[in-house]
XYZ file of C-alpha atoms in Angstrom:
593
model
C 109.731 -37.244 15.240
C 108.079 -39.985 17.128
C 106.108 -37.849 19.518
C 105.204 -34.982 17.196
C 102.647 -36.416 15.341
C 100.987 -38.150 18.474
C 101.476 -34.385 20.315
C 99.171 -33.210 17.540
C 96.805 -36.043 17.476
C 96.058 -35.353 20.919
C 95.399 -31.710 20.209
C 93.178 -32.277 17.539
C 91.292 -34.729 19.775
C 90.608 -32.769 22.549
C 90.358 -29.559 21.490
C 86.953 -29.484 20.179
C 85.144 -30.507 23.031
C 87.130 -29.116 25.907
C 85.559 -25.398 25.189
C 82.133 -26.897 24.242
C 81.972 -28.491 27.874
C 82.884 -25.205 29.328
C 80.630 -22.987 27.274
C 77.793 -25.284 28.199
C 78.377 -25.355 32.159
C 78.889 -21.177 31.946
C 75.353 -21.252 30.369
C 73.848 -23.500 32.491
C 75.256 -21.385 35.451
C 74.052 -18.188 34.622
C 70.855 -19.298 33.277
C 70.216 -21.630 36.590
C 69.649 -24.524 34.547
C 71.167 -27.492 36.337
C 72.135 -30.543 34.231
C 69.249 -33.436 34.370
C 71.649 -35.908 36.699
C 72.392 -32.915 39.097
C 68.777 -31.653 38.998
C 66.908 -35.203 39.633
C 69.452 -36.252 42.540
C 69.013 -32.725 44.027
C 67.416 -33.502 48.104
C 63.777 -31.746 48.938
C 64.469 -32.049 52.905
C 64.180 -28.168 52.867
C 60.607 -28.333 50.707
C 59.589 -31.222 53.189
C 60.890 -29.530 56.450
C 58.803 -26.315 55.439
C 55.232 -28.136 54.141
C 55.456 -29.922 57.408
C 55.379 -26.814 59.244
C 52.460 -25.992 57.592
C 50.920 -29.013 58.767
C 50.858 -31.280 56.267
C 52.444 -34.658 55.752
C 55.746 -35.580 53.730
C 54.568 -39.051 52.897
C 53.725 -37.411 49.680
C 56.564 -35.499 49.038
C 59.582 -36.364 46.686
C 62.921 -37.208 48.611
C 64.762 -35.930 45.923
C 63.558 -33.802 42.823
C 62.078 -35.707 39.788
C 60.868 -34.381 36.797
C 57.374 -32.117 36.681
C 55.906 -32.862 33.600
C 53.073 -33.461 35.950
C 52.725 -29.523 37.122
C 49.748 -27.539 36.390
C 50.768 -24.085 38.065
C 54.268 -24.185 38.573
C 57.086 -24.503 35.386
C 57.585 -28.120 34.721
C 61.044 -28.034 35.584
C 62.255 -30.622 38.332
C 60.598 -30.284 41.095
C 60.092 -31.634 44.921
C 56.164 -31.134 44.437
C 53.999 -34.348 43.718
C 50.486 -33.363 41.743
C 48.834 -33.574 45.590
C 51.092 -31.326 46.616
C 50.836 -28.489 44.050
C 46.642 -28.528 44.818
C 47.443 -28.325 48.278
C 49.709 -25.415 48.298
C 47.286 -23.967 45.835
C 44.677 -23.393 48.626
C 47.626 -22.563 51.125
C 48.208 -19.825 48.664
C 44.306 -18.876 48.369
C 44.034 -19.126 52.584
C 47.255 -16.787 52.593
C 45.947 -13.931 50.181
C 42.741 -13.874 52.080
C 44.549 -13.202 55.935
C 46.475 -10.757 54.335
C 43.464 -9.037 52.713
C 41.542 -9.399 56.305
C 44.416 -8.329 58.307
C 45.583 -5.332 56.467
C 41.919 -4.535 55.990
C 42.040 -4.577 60.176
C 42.663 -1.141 60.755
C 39.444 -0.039 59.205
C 37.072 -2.325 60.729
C 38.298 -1.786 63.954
C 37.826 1.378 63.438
C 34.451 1.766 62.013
C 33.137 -0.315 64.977
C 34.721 1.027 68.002
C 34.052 4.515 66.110
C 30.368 3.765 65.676
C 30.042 2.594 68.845
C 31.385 5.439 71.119
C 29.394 7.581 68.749
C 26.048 5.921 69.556
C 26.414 5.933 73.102
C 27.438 9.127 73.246
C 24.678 10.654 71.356
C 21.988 8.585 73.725
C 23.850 9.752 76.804
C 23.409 13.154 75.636
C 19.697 12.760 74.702
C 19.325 11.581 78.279
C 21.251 13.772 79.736
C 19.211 16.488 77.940
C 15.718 14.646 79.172
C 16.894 14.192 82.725
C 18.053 17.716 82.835
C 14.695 19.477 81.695
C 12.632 17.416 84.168
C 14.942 18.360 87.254
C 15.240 22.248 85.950
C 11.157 22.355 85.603
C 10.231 20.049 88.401
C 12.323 22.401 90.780
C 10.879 25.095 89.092
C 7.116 24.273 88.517
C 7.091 21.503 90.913
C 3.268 19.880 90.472
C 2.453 21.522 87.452
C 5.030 20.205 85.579
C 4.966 16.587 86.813
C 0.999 16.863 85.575
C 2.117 17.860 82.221
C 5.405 15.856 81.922
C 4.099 13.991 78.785
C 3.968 16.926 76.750
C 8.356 17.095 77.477
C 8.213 13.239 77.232
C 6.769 12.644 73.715
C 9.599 15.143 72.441
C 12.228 13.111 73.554
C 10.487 10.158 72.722
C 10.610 10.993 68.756
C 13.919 12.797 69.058
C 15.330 9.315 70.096
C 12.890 7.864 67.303
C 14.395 9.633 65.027
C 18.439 9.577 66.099
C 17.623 5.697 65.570
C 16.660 5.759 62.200
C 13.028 6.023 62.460
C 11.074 7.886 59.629
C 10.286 11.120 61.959
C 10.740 14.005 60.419
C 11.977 16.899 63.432
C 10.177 19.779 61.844
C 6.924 18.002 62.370
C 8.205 16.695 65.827
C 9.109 20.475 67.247
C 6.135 21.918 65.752
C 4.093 19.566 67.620
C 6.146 19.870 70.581
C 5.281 23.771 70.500
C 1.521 23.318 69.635
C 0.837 21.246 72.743
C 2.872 23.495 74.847
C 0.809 27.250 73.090
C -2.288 25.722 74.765
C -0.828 24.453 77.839
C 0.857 27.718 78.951
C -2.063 29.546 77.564
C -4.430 27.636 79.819
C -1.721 28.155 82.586
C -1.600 32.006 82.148
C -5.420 32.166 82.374
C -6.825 29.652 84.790
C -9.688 32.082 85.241
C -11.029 30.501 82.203
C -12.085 27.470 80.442
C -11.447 26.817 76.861
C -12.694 23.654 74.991
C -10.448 21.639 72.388
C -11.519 23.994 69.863
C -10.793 27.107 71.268
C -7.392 25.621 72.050
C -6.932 24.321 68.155
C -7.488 28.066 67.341
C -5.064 29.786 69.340
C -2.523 26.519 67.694
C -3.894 27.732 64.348
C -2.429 31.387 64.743
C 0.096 31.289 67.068
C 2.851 31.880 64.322
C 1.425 35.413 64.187
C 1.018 35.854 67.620
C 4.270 34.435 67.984
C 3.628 33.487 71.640
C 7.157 32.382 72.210
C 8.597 34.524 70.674
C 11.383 33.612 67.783
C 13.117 30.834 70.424
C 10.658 28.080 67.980
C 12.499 28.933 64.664
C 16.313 29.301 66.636
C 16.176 25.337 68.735
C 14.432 24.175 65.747
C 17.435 25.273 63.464
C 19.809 24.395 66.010
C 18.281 20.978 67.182
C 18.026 20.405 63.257
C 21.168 20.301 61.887
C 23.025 18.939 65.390
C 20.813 15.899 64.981
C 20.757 15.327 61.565
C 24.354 15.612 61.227
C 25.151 13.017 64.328
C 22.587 10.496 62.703
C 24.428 10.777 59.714
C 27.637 10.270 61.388
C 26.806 7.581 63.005
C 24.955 5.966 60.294
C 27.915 6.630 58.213
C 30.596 4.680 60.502
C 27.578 1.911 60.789
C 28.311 1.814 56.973
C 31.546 2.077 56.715
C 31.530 -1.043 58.929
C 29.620 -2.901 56.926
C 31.156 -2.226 53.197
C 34.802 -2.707 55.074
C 32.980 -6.157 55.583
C 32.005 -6.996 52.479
C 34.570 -5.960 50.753
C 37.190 -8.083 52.271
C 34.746 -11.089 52.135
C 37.188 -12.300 48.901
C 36.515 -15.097 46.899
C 39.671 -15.338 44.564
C 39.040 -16.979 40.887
C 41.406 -19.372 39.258
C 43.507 -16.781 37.392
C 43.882 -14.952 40.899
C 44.918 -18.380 42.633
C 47.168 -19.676 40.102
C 48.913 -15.883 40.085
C 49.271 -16.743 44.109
C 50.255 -20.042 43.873
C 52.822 -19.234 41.168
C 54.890 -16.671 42.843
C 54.221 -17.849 46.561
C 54.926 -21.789 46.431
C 56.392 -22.099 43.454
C 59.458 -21.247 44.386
C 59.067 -24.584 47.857
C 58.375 -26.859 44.767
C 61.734 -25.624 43.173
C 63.295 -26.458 46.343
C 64.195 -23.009 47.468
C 61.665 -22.430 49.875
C 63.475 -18.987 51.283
C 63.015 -17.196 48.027
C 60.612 -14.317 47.774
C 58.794 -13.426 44.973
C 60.189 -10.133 43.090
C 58.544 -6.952 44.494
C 56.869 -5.998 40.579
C 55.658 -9.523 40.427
C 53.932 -9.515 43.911
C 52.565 -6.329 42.911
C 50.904 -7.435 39.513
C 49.492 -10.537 41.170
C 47.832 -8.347 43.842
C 46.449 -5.587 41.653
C 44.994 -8.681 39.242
C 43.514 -10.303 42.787
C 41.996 -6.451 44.022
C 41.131 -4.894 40.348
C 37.259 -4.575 41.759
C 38.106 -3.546 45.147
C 40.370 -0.850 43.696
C 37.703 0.467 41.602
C 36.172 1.332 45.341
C 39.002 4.453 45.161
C 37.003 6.901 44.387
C 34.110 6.638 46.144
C 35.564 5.552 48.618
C 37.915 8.904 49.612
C 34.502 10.691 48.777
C 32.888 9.134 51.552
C 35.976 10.023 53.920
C 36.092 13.060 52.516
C 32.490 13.539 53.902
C 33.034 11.676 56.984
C 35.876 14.034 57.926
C 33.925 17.031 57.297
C 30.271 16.212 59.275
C 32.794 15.344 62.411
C 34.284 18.853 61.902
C 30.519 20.199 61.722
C 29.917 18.376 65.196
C 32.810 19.669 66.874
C 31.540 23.373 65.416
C 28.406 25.026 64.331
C 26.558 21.911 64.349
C 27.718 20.957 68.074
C 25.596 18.179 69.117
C 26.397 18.575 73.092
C 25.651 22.370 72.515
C 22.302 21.578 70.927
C 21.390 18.693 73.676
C 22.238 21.214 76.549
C 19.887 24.199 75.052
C 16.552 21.992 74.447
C 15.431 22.667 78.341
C 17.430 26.214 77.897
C 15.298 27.120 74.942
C 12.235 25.689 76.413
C 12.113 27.654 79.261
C 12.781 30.836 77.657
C 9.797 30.332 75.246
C 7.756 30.060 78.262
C 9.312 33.451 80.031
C 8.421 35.332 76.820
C 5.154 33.992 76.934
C 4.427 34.973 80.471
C 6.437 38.020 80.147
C 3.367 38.690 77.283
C 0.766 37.045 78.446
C -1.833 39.794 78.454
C -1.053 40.960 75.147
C -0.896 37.900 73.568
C -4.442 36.932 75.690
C -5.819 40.275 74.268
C -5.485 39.148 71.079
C -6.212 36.008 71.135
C -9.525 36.812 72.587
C -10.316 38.996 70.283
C -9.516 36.184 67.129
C -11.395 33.469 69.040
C -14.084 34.657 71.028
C -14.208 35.322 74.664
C -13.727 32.386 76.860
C -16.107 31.479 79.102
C -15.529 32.115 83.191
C -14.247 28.700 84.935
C -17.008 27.507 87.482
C -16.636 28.956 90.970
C -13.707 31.127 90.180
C -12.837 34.647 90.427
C -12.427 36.240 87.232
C -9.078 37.855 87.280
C -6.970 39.723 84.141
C -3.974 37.344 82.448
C -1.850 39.541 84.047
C -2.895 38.975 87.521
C -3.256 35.369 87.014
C 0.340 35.323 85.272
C 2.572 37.558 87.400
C 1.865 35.470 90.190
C 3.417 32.309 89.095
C 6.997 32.142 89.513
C 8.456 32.005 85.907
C 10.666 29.129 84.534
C 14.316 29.798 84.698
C 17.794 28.646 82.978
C 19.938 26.716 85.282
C 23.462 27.712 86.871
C 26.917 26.274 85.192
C 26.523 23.873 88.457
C 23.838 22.580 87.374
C 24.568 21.723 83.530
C 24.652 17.970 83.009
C 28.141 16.200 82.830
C 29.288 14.953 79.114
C 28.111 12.037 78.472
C 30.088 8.498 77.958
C 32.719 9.472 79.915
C 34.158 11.447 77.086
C 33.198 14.669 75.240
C 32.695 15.468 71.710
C 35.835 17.433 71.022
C 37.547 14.393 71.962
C 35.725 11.686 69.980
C 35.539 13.961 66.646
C 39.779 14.954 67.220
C 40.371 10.743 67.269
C 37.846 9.711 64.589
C 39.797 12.590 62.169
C 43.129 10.920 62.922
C 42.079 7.282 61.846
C 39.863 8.687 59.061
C 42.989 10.389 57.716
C 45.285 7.369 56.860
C 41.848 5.262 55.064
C 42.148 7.973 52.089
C 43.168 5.469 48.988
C 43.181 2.018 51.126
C 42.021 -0.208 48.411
C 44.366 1.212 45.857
C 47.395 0.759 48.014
C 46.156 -2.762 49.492
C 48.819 -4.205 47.057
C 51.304 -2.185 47.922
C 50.298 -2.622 51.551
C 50.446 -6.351 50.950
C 53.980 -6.718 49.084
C 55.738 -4.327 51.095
C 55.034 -6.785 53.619
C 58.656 -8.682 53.725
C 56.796 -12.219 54.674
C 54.862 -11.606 51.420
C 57.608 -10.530 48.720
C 61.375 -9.481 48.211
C 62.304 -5.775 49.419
C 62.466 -3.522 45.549
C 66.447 -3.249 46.319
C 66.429 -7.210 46.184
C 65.785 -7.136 42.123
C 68.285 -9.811 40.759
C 67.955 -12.015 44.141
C 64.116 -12.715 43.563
C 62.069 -15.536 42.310
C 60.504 -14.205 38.965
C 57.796 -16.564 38.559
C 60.504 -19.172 36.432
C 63.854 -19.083 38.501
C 65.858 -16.566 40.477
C 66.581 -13.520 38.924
C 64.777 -9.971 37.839
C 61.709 -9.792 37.190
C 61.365 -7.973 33.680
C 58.008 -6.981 33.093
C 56.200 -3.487 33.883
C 53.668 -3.210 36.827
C 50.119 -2.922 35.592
C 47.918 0.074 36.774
C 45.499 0.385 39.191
C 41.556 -1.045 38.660
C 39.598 -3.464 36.046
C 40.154 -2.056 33.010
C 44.334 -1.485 33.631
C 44.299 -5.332 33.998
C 44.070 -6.232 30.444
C 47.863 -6.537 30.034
C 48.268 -7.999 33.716
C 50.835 -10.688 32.627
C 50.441 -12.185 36.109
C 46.813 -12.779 36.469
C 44.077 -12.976 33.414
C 41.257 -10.652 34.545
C 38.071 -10.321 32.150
C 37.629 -6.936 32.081
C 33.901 -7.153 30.613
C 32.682 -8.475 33.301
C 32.822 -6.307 36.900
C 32.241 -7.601 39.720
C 28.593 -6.963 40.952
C 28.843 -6.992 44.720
C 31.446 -4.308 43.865
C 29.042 -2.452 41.711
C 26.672 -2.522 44.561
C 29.321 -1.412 47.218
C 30.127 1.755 44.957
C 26.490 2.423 44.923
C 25.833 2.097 48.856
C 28.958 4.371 48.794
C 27.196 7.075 47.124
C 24.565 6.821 48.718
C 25.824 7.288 51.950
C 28.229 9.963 51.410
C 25.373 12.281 49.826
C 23.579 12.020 52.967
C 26.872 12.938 54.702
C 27.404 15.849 52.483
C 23.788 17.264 53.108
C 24.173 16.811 56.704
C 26.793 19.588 56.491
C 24.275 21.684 55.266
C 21.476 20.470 57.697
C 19.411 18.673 55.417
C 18.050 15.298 55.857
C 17.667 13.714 52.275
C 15.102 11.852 53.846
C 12.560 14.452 54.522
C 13.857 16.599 51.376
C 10.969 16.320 49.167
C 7.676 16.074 51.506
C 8.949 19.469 53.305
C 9.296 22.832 52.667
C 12.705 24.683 52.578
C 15.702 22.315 53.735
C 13.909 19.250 54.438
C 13.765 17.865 58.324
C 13.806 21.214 59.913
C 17.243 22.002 58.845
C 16.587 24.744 56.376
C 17.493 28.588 56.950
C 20.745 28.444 55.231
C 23.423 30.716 56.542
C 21.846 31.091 59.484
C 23.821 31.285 62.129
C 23.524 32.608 65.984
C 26.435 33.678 67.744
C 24.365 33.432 70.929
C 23.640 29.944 70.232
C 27.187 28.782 69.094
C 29.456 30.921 71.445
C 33.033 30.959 70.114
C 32.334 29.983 66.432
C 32.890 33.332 64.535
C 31.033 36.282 64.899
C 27.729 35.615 63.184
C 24.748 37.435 63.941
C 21.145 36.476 62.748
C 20.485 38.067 59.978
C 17.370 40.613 59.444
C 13.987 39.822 58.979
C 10.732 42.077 58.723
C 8.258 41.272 60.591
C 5.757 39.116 59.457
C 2.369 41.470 58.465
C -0.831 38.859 59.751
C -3.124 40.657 57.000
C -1.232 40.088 54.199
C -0.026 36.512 55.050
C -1.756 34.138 52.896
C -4.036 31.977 54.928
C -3.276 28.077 54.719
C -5.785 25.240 55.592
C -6.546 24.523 58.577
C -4.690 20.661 60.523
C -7.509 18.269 60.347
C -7.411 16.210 63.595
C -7.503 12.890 64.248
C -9.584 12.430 67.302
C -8.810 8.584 66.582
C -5.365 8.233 66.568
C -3.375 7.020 69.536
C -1.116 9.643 69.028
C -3.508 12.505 68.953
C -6.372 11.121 71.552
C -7.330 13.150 74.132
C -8.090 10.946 77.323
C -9.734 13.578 79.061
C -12.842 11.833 79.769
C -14.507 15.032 80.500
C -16.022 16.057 77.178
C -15.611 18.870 75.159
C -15.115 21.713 77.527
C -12.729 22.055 80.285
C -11.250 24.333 82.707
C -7.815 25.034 82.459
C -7.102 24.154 86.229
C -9.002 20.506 85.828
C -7.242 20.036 82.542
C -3.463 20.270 84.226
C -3.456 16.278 84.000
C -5.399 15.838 80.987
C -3.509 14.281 77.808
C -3.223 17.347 75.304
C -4.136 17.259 71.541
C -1.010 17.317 69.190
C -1.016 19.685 66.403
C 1.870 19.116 63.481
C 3.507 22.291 61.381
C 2.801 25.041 64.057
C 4.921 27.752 62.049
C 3.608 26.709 58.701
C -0.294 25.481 59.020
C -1.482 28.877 60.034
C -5.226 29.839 59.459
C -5.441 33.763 59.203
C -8.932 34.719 60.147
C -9.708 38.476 58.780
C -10.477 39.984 62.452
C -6.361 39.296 63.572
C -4.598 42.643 62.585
């Protein structure tokens, strides 16, 4: 009886607070909450081990935890962070989101140079190459007389380069005054019996598109030289740009909101003393989409330009073939000149009878355009032998078949960057690791849904506070150079040059005639055939007014030296007079039927 009663008092005692304890420590357990004493005697040598790797000294840095009522960014829990060492960290996480921008961005900019660059150099070789292969085909074949007239063949390439470059040269105007010098050089050459003065000249320039001296070659290099070199300027003025937005783009200057998102699910977790912890996959990726919100409103402009990137290449590589049209300029040349010698007395007949008769050159024979033609040996295409090499050690096929396998991948880049980013296993937990993740408080799953994509899906970010009435202006501008760029691209694969579009007739810079398409000029690229034209009817043509020279002009001087009237043998080294728009400034005089 003795021992019952102090039995009970014993169990009444201790009863009440024995569960109590051990509801409290399961709560504490599962919640991660460690008791205060636990918590503040806790060691940091893991936080201080890993911020001295980083370079920075532990002379600031907590032994032990202590409380962090002092925190700005991180939950003011215990901690092994001093107020230095949260601001510090803070910039460590800034410095990280920016390498990780720049080196995932890597792949494009890389690409866009190297790109750009093999591009360039190859389309200069092939200009060259083009250049260097006329003069050794006509030298061969014309020897003296086409050394004296070499400038004529010069000044083309001159402002085909000019205009590759990025000059404001519009090629219609550049062929057609490629063709007018050459109508009154080979006409002086076919008759050297005579001698014509710079206005007899300017009138066979003013109706050679009805005499059509060279037959229809003018119209077929002019389409084909047309849309080969508008579509490679584009190209490469396209990678030049892609270069150059990839640049800007990355050029990241993160806000407070995106720096205290970093900070909070990057270092956070070092100041809690478990420096190994990742941050959940759904957190990274609503801390990253908060960060890029303006670069992922780039999407779709972006994949628009790629889009159009992709599709000029596969215009190169095709109908638009730029080695194809390079190869044909000295080709093309020196059939126009066959047809005209092949014609001459015709075409002479006629053109004495819209111009007047010439008058006789001093001290020579008067002989017929026939006699005086036939003679000469004619200009010829050159053997397969002969062809010029491709240029850049490489060929077109090749460059266009590896810029469509990196252009491929860049479709959506800046939407993915932040899944590009937290997939990275440096950067956040793998998405299988849900309950083993730091969630932006303590370890565990990270609860809340992953935002969308862009500004305006920010405004329930619960990661990063974005203002959603404000966009970012370089971005604005960047979406703008965007669509700029890719409608040049897209009316390059139509062999238009925006450029030239509204001061020119038809497609702009001699790339109109569309659906035109010659199967003798683009062997193997589908069985096209030019397609039918009447002939043109000189009497009905409307007449246009006449090309006003400018004796003045550096461009257009003639340095003869020898006046107004010249033989056609004495004017072999004279500088020739440029006339612009030889198929469209046509003056139709009423005697040419």
């Amino acid at each position: 009886m003795f021992l019952r009663p102090a039995v009970r008092m014993d169990t009444r005692l201790s009863f009440p607070r024995y569960p109590l304890l051990v509801l409290l420590c399961t709560v504490a357990a599962l919640s991660g909450i460690r008791s205060p004493v636990a918590s503040a005697g806790r060691s940091c040598a893991d936080t201080r081990q890993v911020y001295a790797e980083k370079g920075y000294g532990t002379d600031i840095a907590p032994l032990t935890q202590i409380s962090g009522e002092h925190l700005r960014l991180c939950p003011q829990d215990y901690t092994c962070c001093s107020s230095q060492m949260e601001e510090t960290l803070a910039l460590q996480s800034d410095r990280d989101f920016l390498r990780a921008v720049e080196d995932n961005s890597q792949f494009l900019l890389t690409t866009f140079t190297q790109r750009h660059r093999r591009f360039d150099e190859f389309f200069r070789e092939l200009i060259d190459l083009s250049e260097k292969s006329m003069n050794q085909m006509f030298t061969k074949t014309y020897g003296r007389l086409f050394t004296q007239n070499a400038h004529v063949f010069q000044e083309l390439f001159v402002e085909l380069r000019r205009y590759y470059s990025g000059g404001s040269v519009s090629l219609t105007e550049v062929l057609s005054d490629f063709w007018s010098r050459l109508v009154e050089r080979v006409f002086s050459l076919v008759n050297p019996q005579y001698q014509f003065s710079e206005d007899y000249l300017e009138c066979v320039s003013k109706h050679a598109e009805q005499l059509q001296p060279f037959g229809d070659v003018p119209r077929k290099l002019r389409v084909q030289v047309s849309r080969a070199f508008i579509a490679a300027r584009a190209l490469s003025q396209g990678l030049a740009t892609g270069r150059d937005i990839v640049n800007k783009a990355t050029k990241l200057t993160a806000d407070s909101e995106c720096v205290r998102g970093l900070m909070r699910q990057w270092y956070c977790p070092l100041c809690r003393g478990m420096p190994s912890l990742r941050p959940c996959h759904s957190l990274c990726l609503n801390v990253m989409k908060g960060c890029l919100a303006n670069q992922a409103d780039l999407d779709t402009e972006w994949n628009n330009f790629i889009d159009a990137l992709y599709q000029v290449s596969e215009k190169l590589e095709g109908p638009f073939n730029m080695e194809l049209a390079a190869d044909s300029i000295s080709v093309k040349v020196s059939e126009a000149i066959m047809h005209m010698q092949e014609n001459s007395v015709t075409i002479s007949t006629k053109v004495f009878q819209g111009c007047g008769s010439p008058r006789p050159a001093p001290g020579r024979s008067k002989r017929s355009p026939k006699e005086s033609g036939g003679n000469r040996r004619p200009f010829r295409t050159y053997s397969p032998e002969e062809k010029p090499t491709t240029a850049a050690g490489t060929n077109l096929d090749r460059l266009v078949t590896e810029l469509k396998e990196r252009l491929r991948p860049m479709r959506g880049f800046w939407v993915s960057l932040p899944h590009t980013i937290c997939n990275d296993e440096k950067m956040a937990a793998d998405v299988t690791n849900e309950d083993r993740c730091w969630n932006g408080q303590t370890r565990g799953r990270y609860l809340p849904d992953v935002t969308g994509d862009g500004l305006v899906s920010q405004i329930n970010n619960p990661e990063v506070e974005v203002d959603i009435a404000r966009p970012d202006v370089r971005t604005r501008q960047l979406i703008m150079e965007l669509r700029v760029v890719t409608n040049k691209l897209r009316h390059a694969q139509s062999g238009q040059d925006m450029d030239f579009m509204d001061s020119e007739e038809g497609s702009g810079s001699g790339g109109g005639d569309h659906g035109e398409r010659y199967n003798d000029d683009w062997p193997g690229y589908g069985p096209y055939s030019p397609p039918y034209k009447p002939p043109r009817n000189p009497v009905s043509n409307p007449a246009k007014p006449p090309r006003v020279r400018d004796r003045n002009g550096s461009k257009w001087n003639r340095n003869n030296g020898h006046g107004r009237v010249r033989s056609a043998s004495s004017g072999l080294t004279f500088s020739l007079v440029s006339l612009l728009s030889l198929p469209f400034m046509v003056t139709v005089a009423p005697m040419w039927r």
